[in-house]
Structure formats: C-alpha cells, structure tokens
XYZ file of N, CA and C in Angstrom:
339
model
N 96.224 116.697 92.170
C 95.654 115.370 92.036
C 95.701 114.991 90.555
N 96.297 113.838 90.289
C 96.364 113.332 88.918
C 95.263 112.303 88.714
N 94.759 112.232 87.492
C 93.667 111.310 87.173
C 94.038 110.517 85.925
N 93.923 109.184 86.023
C 94.187 108.296 84.890
C 92.989 107.382 84.713
N 92.589 107.137 83.471
C 91.509 106.199 83.187
C 92.016 105.204 82.148
N 92.075 103.924 82.520
C 92.525 102.864 81.619
C 91.311 102.126 81.078
N 91.119 102.194 79.775
C 90.006 101.520 79.102
C 90.542 100.912 77.807
N 91.357 99.882 77.944
C 92.019 99.287 76.779
C 91.048 98.586 75.839
N 89.910 98.146 76.354
C 88.931 97.428 75.532
C 87.907 98.365 74.899
N 88.062 99.657 75.096
C 87.173 100.669 74.505
C 85.709 100.455 74.881
N 85.454 100.284 76.174
C 84.091 100.102 76.665
C 83.370 101.432 76.865
N 84.131 102.512 76.993
C 83.552 103.819 77.299
C 83.644 104.756 76.106
N 82.622 105.582 75.946
C 82.650 106.632 74.933
C 83.235 107.908 75.514
N 83.368 108.919 74.680
C 83.919 110.200 75.127
C 83.081 110.825 76.246
N 81.763 110.753 76.111
C 80.882 111.354 77.123
C 81.024 110.638 78.465
N 81.140 109.316 78.444
C 81.287 108.547 79.688
C 82.616 108.855 80.364
N 83.652 109.036 79.581
C 84.962 109.376 80.145
C 84.908 110.758 80.797
N 84.258 111.693 80.137
C 84.136 113.043 80.692
C 83.304 113.042 81.975
N 82.207 112.258 81.994
C 81.386 112.154 83.212
C 82.195 111.549 84.356
N 82.992 110.527 84.048
C 83.816 109.893 85.079
C 84.826 110.890 85.641
N 85.448 111.655 84.768
C 86.426 112.645 85.221
C 85.768 113.711 86.098
N 84.597 114.185 85.692
C 83.874 115.177 86.502
C 83.487 114.613 87.860
N 83.049 113.352 87.887
C 82.681 112.703 89.151
C 83.877 112.575 90.081
N 85.019 112.205 89.508
C 86.235 112.049 90.313
C 86.611 113.375 90.962
N 86.653 114.434 90.178
C 87.037 115.730 90.740
C 86.011 116.236 91.751
N 84.744 115.970 91.525
C 83.717 116.386 92.486
C 83.834 115.600 93.790
N 84.126 114.308 93.690
C 84.162 113.452 94.879
C 85.436 113.632 95.700
N 86.571 113.912 95.038
C 87.849 113.918 95.748
C 88.444 115.302 95.969
N 87.860 116.348 95.406
C 88.450 117.683 95.548
C 88.432 118.167 96.996
N 87.483 117.692 97.788
C 87.399 118.145 99.184
C 88.539 117.619 100.052
N 89.278 116.622 99.559
C 90.390 116.069 100.334
C 91.708 116.759 100.008
N 91.698 117.681 99.068
C 92.860 118.519 98.772
C 94.115 117.742 98.449
N 95.195 118.098 99.152
C 96.501 117.504 98.877
C 96.664 116.102 99.444
N 95.683 115.595 100.163
C 95.785 114.237 100.709
C 95.796 113.187 99.608
N 95.180 113.500 98.459
C 95.101 112.550 97.348
C 96.169 112.906 96.323
N 97.093 111.949 96.071
C 98.130 112.156 95.058
C 97.599 111.876 93.667
N 97.008 110.673 93.492
C 96.524 110.296 92.164
C 95.385 109.295 92.280
N 94.587 109.247 91.209
C 93.466 108.315 91.118
C 93.564 107.621 89.772
N 93.522 106.298 89.805
C 93.604 105.514 88.573
C 92.377 104.613 88.490
N 91.618 104.740 87.407
C 90.430 103.917 87.193
C 90.703 102.978 86.032
N 90.453 101.687 86.244
C 90.611 100.686 85.197
C 89.266 100.018 84.970
N 88.825 99.982 83.708
C 87.554 99.362 83.338
C 87.852 98.192 82.409
N 87.278 97.007 82.727
C 87.518 95.810 81.922
C 86.239 95.029 81.726
N 86.198 94.290 80.630
C 85.152 93.307 80.370
C 85.826 91.952 80.516
N 85.598 91.281 81.644
C 86.348 90.081 81.993
C 86.044 88.909 81.067
N 84.781 88.657 80.769
C 84.406 87.496 79.962
C 84.293 87.789 78.473
N 84.617 88.977 78.064
C 84.495 89.306 76.643
C 83.047 89.532 76.256
N 82.672 89.200 75.019
C 81.329 89.529 74.524
C 80.218 88.587 74.981
N 80.469 87.704 75.931
C 79.451 86.729 76.349
C 78.313 87.335 77.153
N 78.515 88.506 77.725
C 77.463 89.132 78.529
C 77.505 88.682 79.973
N 76.582 89.182 80.760
C 76.508 88.814 82.174
C 77.217 89.823 83.056
N 77.334 89.476 84.334
C 77.968 90.354 85.319
C 79.474 90.186 85.187
N 80.039 90.841 84.202
C 81.455 90.645 83.933
C 82.219 91.937 83.691
N 81.589 93.067 83.879
C 82.287 94.348 83.762
C 82.881 94.672 85.130
N 84.143 95.053 85.146
C 84.848 95.316 86.395
C 85.439 96.720 86.342
N 85.229 97.474 87.411
C 85.833 98.798 87.555
C 86.693 98.773 88.816
N 87.965 99.079 88.649
C 88.906 99.095 89.767
C 89.411 100.524 89.936
N 89.279 101.061 91.138
C 89.746 102.417 91.440
C 90.898 102.309 92.430
N 92.046 102.858 92.047
C 93.225 102.891 92.907
C 93.476 104.344 93.285
N 93.424 104.634 94.581
C 93.656 105.995 95.079
C 94.959 105.981 95.864
N 95.897 106.781 95.407
C 97.182 106.907 96.106
C 97.117 108.149 96.995
N 97.347 107.933 98.291
C 97.270 109.009 99.280
C 98.660 109.399 99.750
N 98.793 110.628 100.176
C 100.060 111.089 100.750
C 100.131 110.639 102.211
N 101.253 110.053 102.564
C 101.536 109.601 103.933
C 100.523 108.616 104.491
N 99.803 107.919 103.627
C 98.855 106.893 104.063
C 98.871 105.764 103.049
N 98.238 104.654 103.406
C 98.192 103.502 102.508
C 97.276 103.774 101.322
N 97.590 103.111 100.197
C 96.742 103.218 99.009
C 95.403 102.541 99.268
N 94.378 103.009 98.559
C 93.037 102.434 98.670
C 92.662 101.861 97.314
N 92.186 100.608 97.314
C 91.756 99.950 96.083
C 90.314 99.502 96.262
N 89.457 99.875 95.304
C 88.043 99.502 95.325
C 87.729 98.820 94.005
N 87.029 97.684 94.069
C 86.635 96.954 92.868
C 85.129 96.734 92.891
N 84.472 97.024 91.757
C 83.023 96.846 91.628
C 82.745 96.042 90.366
N 81.861 95.025 90.475
C 81.448 94.202 89.331
C 79.977 94.442 89.048
N 79.618 94.478 87.765
C 78.217 94.610 87.361
C 78.124 94.305 85.876
N 76.903 94.227 85.381
C 76.687 93.981 83.956
C 76.742 95.273 83.154
N 76.554 96.405 83.800
C 76.477 97.688 83.107
C 77.673 98.570 83.452
N 78.366 99.041 82.434
C 79.509 99.930 82.646
C 79.056 101.259 83.234
N 77.872 101.719 82.844
C 77.391 103.016 83.336
C 77.091 102.997 84.835
N 76.887 101.815 85.412
C 76.613 101.714 86.852
C 77.881 101.530 87.678
N 78.866 100.817 87.130
C 80.020 100.466 87.958
C 80.949 101.643 88.228
N 81.079 102.550 87.282
C 82.015 103.658 87.487
C 81.550 104.589 88.608
N 80.304 105.092 88.589
C 79.878 105.947 89.717
C 79.897 105.216 91.063
N 79.524 103.935 91.064
C 79.521 103.173 92.317
C 80.936 103.028 92.869
N 81.892 102.732 92.000
C 83.274 102.561 92.444
C 83.865 103.881 92.934
N 83.568 104.965 92.235
C 84.085 106.277 92.645
C 83.510 106.674 94.001
N 82.217 106.462 94.195
C 81.600 106.826 95.476
C 82.152 105.979 96.621
N 82.313 104.690 96.380
C 82.853 103.809 97.419
C 84.290 104.203 97.767
N 85.084 104.533 96.755
C 86.467 104.952 96.999
C 86.507 106.274 97.760
N 85.625 107.198 97.421
C 85.589 108.491 98.117
C 85.234 108.314 99.591
N 84.299 107.410 99.886
C 83.959 107.137 101.295
C 85.163 106.560 102.030
N 85.879 105.648 101.387
C 87.059 105.047 102.016
C 88.148 106.086 102.257
N 88.348 106.969 101.293
C 89.341 108.034 101.457
C 88.931 108.946 102.611
N 87.662 109.281 102.700
C 87.182 110.121 103.794
C 87.447 109.501 105.151
N 87.192 108.202 105.267
C 87.470 107.514 106.536
C 88.962 107.538 106.843
N 89.779 107.291 105.832
C 91.223 107.231 106.037
C 91.802 108.607 106.389
N 91.361 109.638 105.692
C 91.890 110.984 105.921
C 91.437 111.526 107.269
N 90.221 111.238 107.662
C 89.693 111.764 108.924
C 90.086 110.938 110.140
N 90.736 109.812 109.909
C 91.163 108.959 111.014
C 92.303 109.643 111.764
N 92.191 109.683 113.047
C 93.247 110.281 113.858
C 94.313 109.236 114.137
N 95.541 109.693 114.163
C 96.643 108.794 114.472
C 97.130 109.083 115.888
N 97.380 108.028 116.609
C 97.824 108.152 117.985
C 99.237 107.593 118.124
N 99.942 108.091 119.093
C 101.252 107.543 119.426
C 101.277 107.306 120.935
N 102.134 106.424 121.343
C 102.252 106.120 122.771
C 103.333 107.015 123.365
N 102.970 107.741 124.412
C 103.918 108.613 125.098
C 104.830 107.767 125.977
N 105.975 108.322 126.370
C 106.871 107.572 127.266
C 106.203 107.152 128.573
N 105.169 107.880 128.992
C 104.469 107.524 130.227
C 103.502 106.365 130.019
N 103.320 105.941 128.767
C 102.420 104.830 128.484
C 101.031 105.266 128.061
N 100.766 106.571 128.052
C 99.450 107.063 127.648
C 99.428 107.355 126.150
N 98.224 107.378 125.596
C 98.061 107.697 124.179
C 97.953 109.202 123.985
N 98.529 109.690 122.901
C 98.414 111.106 122.553
C 98.270 111.212 121.044
N 97.582 112.250 120.592
C 97.459 112.478 119.155
C 98.816 112.814 118.566
N 99.078 112.284 117.367
C 100.316 112.642 116.676
C 100.215 114.071 116.189
N 101.304 114.777 116.269
C 101.324 116.181 115.829
C 101.495 116.281 114.339
C-alpha cells in the first residue's frame, strides 16, 4: 500500500503529517492487498479569510474494484483528516466485503469465484 499526502499550502506540521500517516496505516492495513494506494489532499479553499473552507480529499485506489473518493469540509484541519480517513475506511470495508454475483446459464445467480 502506497501513501501520498499533498499539502501544497503547508497547512500541516510534521506531527500532523505523521499522525495522518499512522491513522492511514491503522485504518487500511486490515484490507491487505485490496488497497493499492491512498492519496490525501488538504487545501484551504478561501485562503486566509477563515470559515468552513478547509477541504480534505481522500482517494483510495483498490485492486480490481472502483476507486473511492471521500471529501470532508470543516474549519479545522485537525478535524477533517481523521474524519476523512475514517469515512474512506468504512467505504473501503463495504466495497471489499461486497460479494459479487454472476448469472449462470440457467438464469440463477451464483457467487463469482
């Protein structure tokens, strides 16, 4: 599993980046090889004006499944990163645990092998 954190506006300190990385590995390690990469992007949309303008976007690339994108907005950077990671982990869990079915020639459903 690869991990990327994009913070071009320098909103996060070293400690916050390390906490985010630890959270990512704790939340996604249970899915093993199902997760190819995780990319977190943190932005301040309105600049220095303040308000609910901090955005955290988490992109999770899965093997043999569709990518998952989660976006969280808030005024505090320290709140949006854990919330976005947790929401993305729940979505990955639903996607990975979802069973896939195929239609048999007889017209009945069967689990894909």
